[in-house]
Short mmCIF file of C-alpha atoms in Angstrom, two decimals:
data_model
loop_
_atom_site.label_atom_id
_atom_site.label_comp_id
_atom_site.label_asym_id
_atom_site.label_seq_id
_atom_site.Cartn_x
_atom_site.Cartn_y
_atom_site.Cartn_z
CA ARG A 237 -2.01 10.88 16.29
CA LYS A 238 -2.07 8.35 13.44
CA GLU A 239 0.86 8.51 11.03
CA VAL A 240 -1.36 9.14 8.01
CA GLU A 241 -4.96 10.28 8.30
CA GLN A 242 -7.44 10.70 5.50
CA ASP A 243 -11.01 11.89 5.09
CA PRO A 244 -13.08 8.86 6.17
CA GLY A 245 -15.58 9.22 3.31
CA PRO A 246 -17.33 7.69 1.53
CA PHE A 247 -17.81 10.28 -1.16
CA ASN A 248 -20.72 9.95 -3.58
CA VAL A 249 -20.63 12.45 -6.43
CA PRO A 250 -22.36 12.83 -9.81
CA GLU A 251 -20.43 12.52 -13.05
CA GLY A 252 -18.68 15.75 -13.91
CA ALA A 253 -18.28 16.86 -10.31
CA THR A 254 -15.05 18.07 -8.75
CA VAL A 255 -14.00 16.19 -5.64
CA ALA A 256 -11.14 16.80 -3.22
CA PHE A 257 -9.45 14.39 -0.84
CA ASN A 258 -7.36 15.55 2.10
CA CYS A 259 -4.63 13.80 4.04
CA THR A 260 -2.41 14.74 6.98
CA TYR A 261 0.75 13.05 8.19
CA SER A 262 2.42 13.19 11.57
CA ASN A 263 6.10 12.51 10.87
CA SER A 264 7.88 15.69 9.82
CA ALA A 265 10.78 13.54 8.55
CA SER A 266 8.55 12.18 5.80
CA GLN A 267 10.39 12.30 2.52
CA SER A 268 8.05 11.56 -0.31
CA PHE A 269 4.34 11.36 -0.92
CA PHE A 270 1.99 9.51 -3.22
CA TRP A 271 -1.62 8.86 -4.04
CA TYR A 272 -2.54 5.28 -4.84
CA ARG A 273 -5.80 4.00 -6.25
CA GLN A 274 -7.38 0.68 -5.30
CA ASP A 275 -10.29 -0.80 -7.21
CA CYS A 276 -12.66 -3.16 -5.44
CA ARG A 277 -10.97 -6.51 -4.68
CA LYS A 278 -7.82 -5.48 -6.53
CA GLU A 279 -4.33 -4.44 -5.53
CA PRO A 280 -3.35 -0.78 -4.98
CA LYS A 281 -1.71 0.96 -7.93
CA LEU A 282 0.19 4.23 -8.07
CA LEU A 283 -1.97 7.13 -9.25
CA MET A 284 0.59 9.89 -8.91
CA SER A 285 3.49 11.13 -6.87
CA VAL A 286 3.10 14.42 -5.01
CA TYR A 287 5.76 17.08 -5.42
CA SER A 288 6.42 20.12 -3.27
CA SER A 289 5.47 22.51 -6.03
CA GLY A 290 2.23 20.67 -6.75
CA ASN A 291 1.67 18.63 -9.88
CA GLU A 292 -1.05 17.85 -12.34
CA ASP A 293 -1.82 14.82 -14.47
CA GLY A 294 -4.82 15.42 -16.69
CA ARG A 295 -7.86 15.80 -14.45
CA PHE A 296 -5.87 15.04 -11.30
CA THR A 297 -4.01 17.64 -9.25
CA ALA A 298 -1.93 16.82 -6.19
CA GLN A 299 -0.60 19.35 -3.70
CA LEU A 300 1.72 19.18 -0.71
CA ASN A 301 2.08 21.60 2.17
CA ARG A 302 5.11 20.53 4.22
CA ALA A 303 4.63 23.24 6.84
CA SER A 304 1.12 21.99 7.61
CA GLN A 305 1.99 18.35 6.86
CA TYR A 306 -0.96 18.17 4.52
CA ILE A 307 -1.51 16.51 1.13
CA SER A 308 -4.47 16.86 -1.19
CA LEU A 309 -5.83 15.29 -4.36
CA LEU A 310 -8.32 17.08 -6.61
CA ILE A 311 -10.24 15.26 -9.30
CA ARG A 312 -12.00 17.42 -11.87
CA ASP A 313 -14.78 16.35 -14.22
CA SER A 314 -15.28 13.01 -12.44
CA LYS A 315 -15.88 9.92 -14.56
CA LEU A 316 -17.64 6.71 -13.62
CA SER A 317 -14.27 4.98 -13.96
CA ASP A 318 -12.85 7.14 -11.15
CA SER A 319 -14.91 5.11 -8.66
CA ALA A 320 -12.33 3.49 -6.38
CA THR A 321 -10.63 3.87 -3.01
CA TYR A 322 -7.91 6.52 -2.91
CA LEU A 323 -4.98 5.91 -0.58
CA CYS A 324 -2.67 8.61 0.74
CA VAL A 325 0.86 7.23 1.13
CA VAL A 326 3.87 8.71 2.91
CA ASN A 327 7.46 7.47 2.72
CA ILE A 328 9.67 7.93 5.78
CA ILE A 329 13.25 6.98 6.54
CA VAL A 330 13.41 4.22 9.12
CA ARG A 331 17.20 4.02 9.38
CA SER A 332 19.58 6.91 8.75
CA GLY A 333 22.57 6.56 6.46
CA GLY A 334 20.94 4.04 4.18
CA SER A 335 18.12 3.52 1.76
CA ASN A 336 15.78 2.05 4.33
CA TYR A 337 12.39 3.62 3.73
CA LYS A 338 8.95 2.64 4.88
CA LEU A 339 5.71 3.42 3.09
CA THR A 340 2.82 4.19 5.40
CA PHE A 341 -0.69 4.05 4.00
CA GLY A 342 -3.77 5.93 5.06
CA LYS A 343 -6.95 3.91 5.44
CA GLY A 344 -8.27 5.21 2.16
CA THR A 345 -11.31 7.16 1.01
CA LEU A 346 -13.96 5.45 -1.08
CA LEU A 347 -15.23 7.46 -4.03
CA THR A 348 -18.35 6.50 -5.97
CA VAL A 349 -19.17 8.49 -9.09
CA ASN A 350 -22.82 8.17 -10.07
CA PRO A 351 -24.31 8.56 -13.56
CA ASN B 119 7.57 -8.83 -17.20
CA ALA B 120 5.10 -10.62 -14.96
CA GLY B 121 5.65 -7.99 -12.23
CA VAL B 122 4.76 -9.24 -8.74
CA THR B 123 3.09 -12.62 -8.57
CA GLN B 124 1.46 -14.24 -5.57
CA THR B 125 0.16 -17.73 -4.93
CA PRO B 126 -2.32 -18.95 -3.96
CA LYS B 127 -5.11 -16.46 -4.78
CA PHE B 128 -7.44 -17.98 -2.18
CA GLN B 129 -6.79 -20.22 0.81
CA VAL B 130 -8.86 -21.62 3.66
CA LEU B 131 -7.00 -22.91 6.72
CA LYS B 132 -8.07 -24.44 9.98
CA THR B 133 -6.85 -22.92 13.22
CA GLY B 134 -3.39 -24.20 14.05
CA GLN B 135 -2.39 -25.12 10.50
CA SER B 136 0.70 -23.60 8.95
CA MET B 137 1.25 -22.49 5.39
CA THR B 138 3.46 -20.36 3.17
CA LEU B 139 2.24 -17.57 0.93
CA GLN B 140 4.49 -17.28 -2.08
CA CYS B 141 5.65 -14.02 -3.64
CA ALA B 142 7.98 -13.45 -6.56
CA GLN B 143 9.02 -10.45 -8.66
CA ASP B 144 10.97 -10.27 -11.89
CA MET B 145 11.91 -6.57 -11.81
CA ASN B 146 15.17 -7.03 -9.89
CA HIS B 147 13.81 -4.92 -7.03
CA GLU B 148 15.79 -4.93 -3.81
CA TYR B 149 12.92 -3.87 -1.57
CA MET B 150 10.05 -6.29 -0.94
CA SER B 151 7.32 -6.24 1.67
CA TRP B 152 4.20 -7.98 2.92
CA TYR B 153 1.01 -6.20 3.99
CA ARG B 154 -2.30 -7.31 5.28
CA GLN B 155 -5.48 -5.39 4.56
CA ASP B 156 -8.52 -5.58 6.80
CA PRO B 157 -11.77 -3.60 6.58
CA GLY B 158 -11.43 -0.28 8.39
CA MET B 159 -7.72 -0.86 9.12
CA GLY B 160 -6.07 -0.05 5.83
CA LEU B 161 -2.82 -1.66 4.73
CA ARG B 162 -0.55 -2.70 7.56
CA LEU B 163 3.09 -3.72 7.07
CA ILE B 164 3.94 -7.20 8.35
CA HIS B 165 7.59 -7.69 7.32
CA TYR B 166 9.91 -6.17 4.79
CA SER B 167 13.28 -6.83 3.19
CA VAL B 168 15.82 -4.42 1.71
CA GLY B 169 17.75 -7.14 -0.06
CA ALA B 170 18.61 -10.83 -0.13
CA GLY B 171 19.48 -12.07 3.34
CA ILE B 172 18.03 -9.01 5.11
CA THR B 173 14.57 -8.90 6.67
CA ASP B 174 12.95 -6.73 9.29
CA GLN B 175 9.68 -6.47 11.17
CA GLY B 176 6.91 -4.12 10.25
CA GLU B 177 3.92 -2.98 12.22
CA VAL B 178 2.20 -6.35 12.79
CA PRO B 179 4.83 -9.14 12.61
CA ASN B 180 3.54 -11.52 15.27
CA GLY B 181 2.53 -14.93 13.95
CA TYR B 182 4.45 -14.50 10.68
CA ASN B 183 7.95 -15.37 9.50
CA VAL B 184 9.77 -14.35 6.36
CA SER B 185 13.05 -15.14 4.64
CA ARG B 186 14.78 -13.68 1.61
CA SER B 187 17.26 -16.11 0.12
CA THR B 188 17.07 -14.60 -3.39
CA THR B 189 16.27 -11.17 -4.81
CA GLU B 190 13.21 -12.58 -6.58
CA ASP B 191 11.37 -14.45 -3.81
CA PHE B 192 9.94 -13.35 -0.49
CA PRO B 193 7.69 -16.01 1.06
CA LEU B 194 5.50 -15.32 4.10
CA ARG B 195 4.98 -18.16 6.57
CA LEU B 196 2.06 -18.44 8.93
CA LEU B 197 3.34 -20.55 11.80
CA SER B 198 0.06 -21.54 13.46
CA ALA B 199 -2.94 -19.93 11.81
CA ALA B 200 -5.48 -18.09 13.93
CA PRO B 201 -8.88 -16.62 12.97
CA SER B 202 -7.39 -13.14 13.56
CA GLN B 203 -5.14 -13.78 10.55
CA THR B 204 -8.14 -13.90 8.21
CA SER B 205 -7.29 -11.09 5.81
CA VAL B 206 -6.16 -10.14 2.33
CA TYR B 207 -2.38 -10.34 2.01
CA PHE B 208 -0.46 -8.24 -0.50
CA CYS B 209 3.16 -8.64 -1.45
CA ALA B 210 4.90 -5.61 -2.93
CA SER B 211 8.25 -4.66 -4.39
CA ARG B 212 10.10 -1.52 -5.46
CA ALA B 213 13.52 -0.30 -6.36
CA THR B 214 15.47 1.24 -3.47
CA GLY B 215 15.26 4.99 -3.20
CA GLU B 216 12.55 7.16 -1.75
CA SER B 217 10.69 8.10 -4.90
CA TYR B 218 10.23 4.82 -6.64
CA GLU B 219 6.80 3.35 -7.31
CA GLN B 220 5.81 0.32 -5.26
CA TYR B 221 4.22 -2.51 -7.24
CA PHE B 222 1.73 -4.85 -5.59
CA GLY B 223 0.85 -8.43 -6.33
CA PRO B 224 -2.81 -9.37 -6.87
CA GLY B 225 -3.26 -10.51 -3.29
CA THR B 226 -4.09 -13.70 -1.41
CA ARG B 227 -7.44 -13.96 0.35
CA LEU B 228 -6.95 -16.09 3.44
CA THR B 229 -9.70 -17.39 5.68
CA VAL B 230 -8.87 -19.15 8.94
CA THR B 231 -11.73 -21.12 10.49
#
């Protein structure tokens, strides 16, 4: 099983739609979780961290289910500017007793929001 | 702050040539890493460093060397370029600790012919 798996996509939605991305991770020792956004031919940038209790940032809601090892991202009222690839990212400890963490990225899901 | 900078932005190499991709950050981050991104493969970790003088291998280290003589710089060396190393390379840095945001450089697009 891959360490981080995402919906393969692509997703094509009209403006104003609600779209949800799902992600699963295999390492139960995973410590922290993020969603990154990557625009075409640009570097990835942090969209939001994902907290155990779930968290919201404007139109974006992230949720984590540690028991199921599942992360989700919901985008409400999609805008044209939301068109990008969304990367699920998981941080795991690679060496105990220290601050040696490794970020593992999913392959990403391409979202296109159409007018 | 300039953040994470990478040079060059584009590079074309012939098979067998060597070169160094430069990466620098001005945020005093201890943790730096190199990734390559290929279509359908996502971001894959090549090498990483948790501080000056300390480096370790990632998922796909073969054909690449790194060194970390200062906190700011983390160059990636291609020893003998191969067409399979055609990719987009991203350098990244973050503060140590599990919850800190990782910042990426703008990337280097490398083509090996």
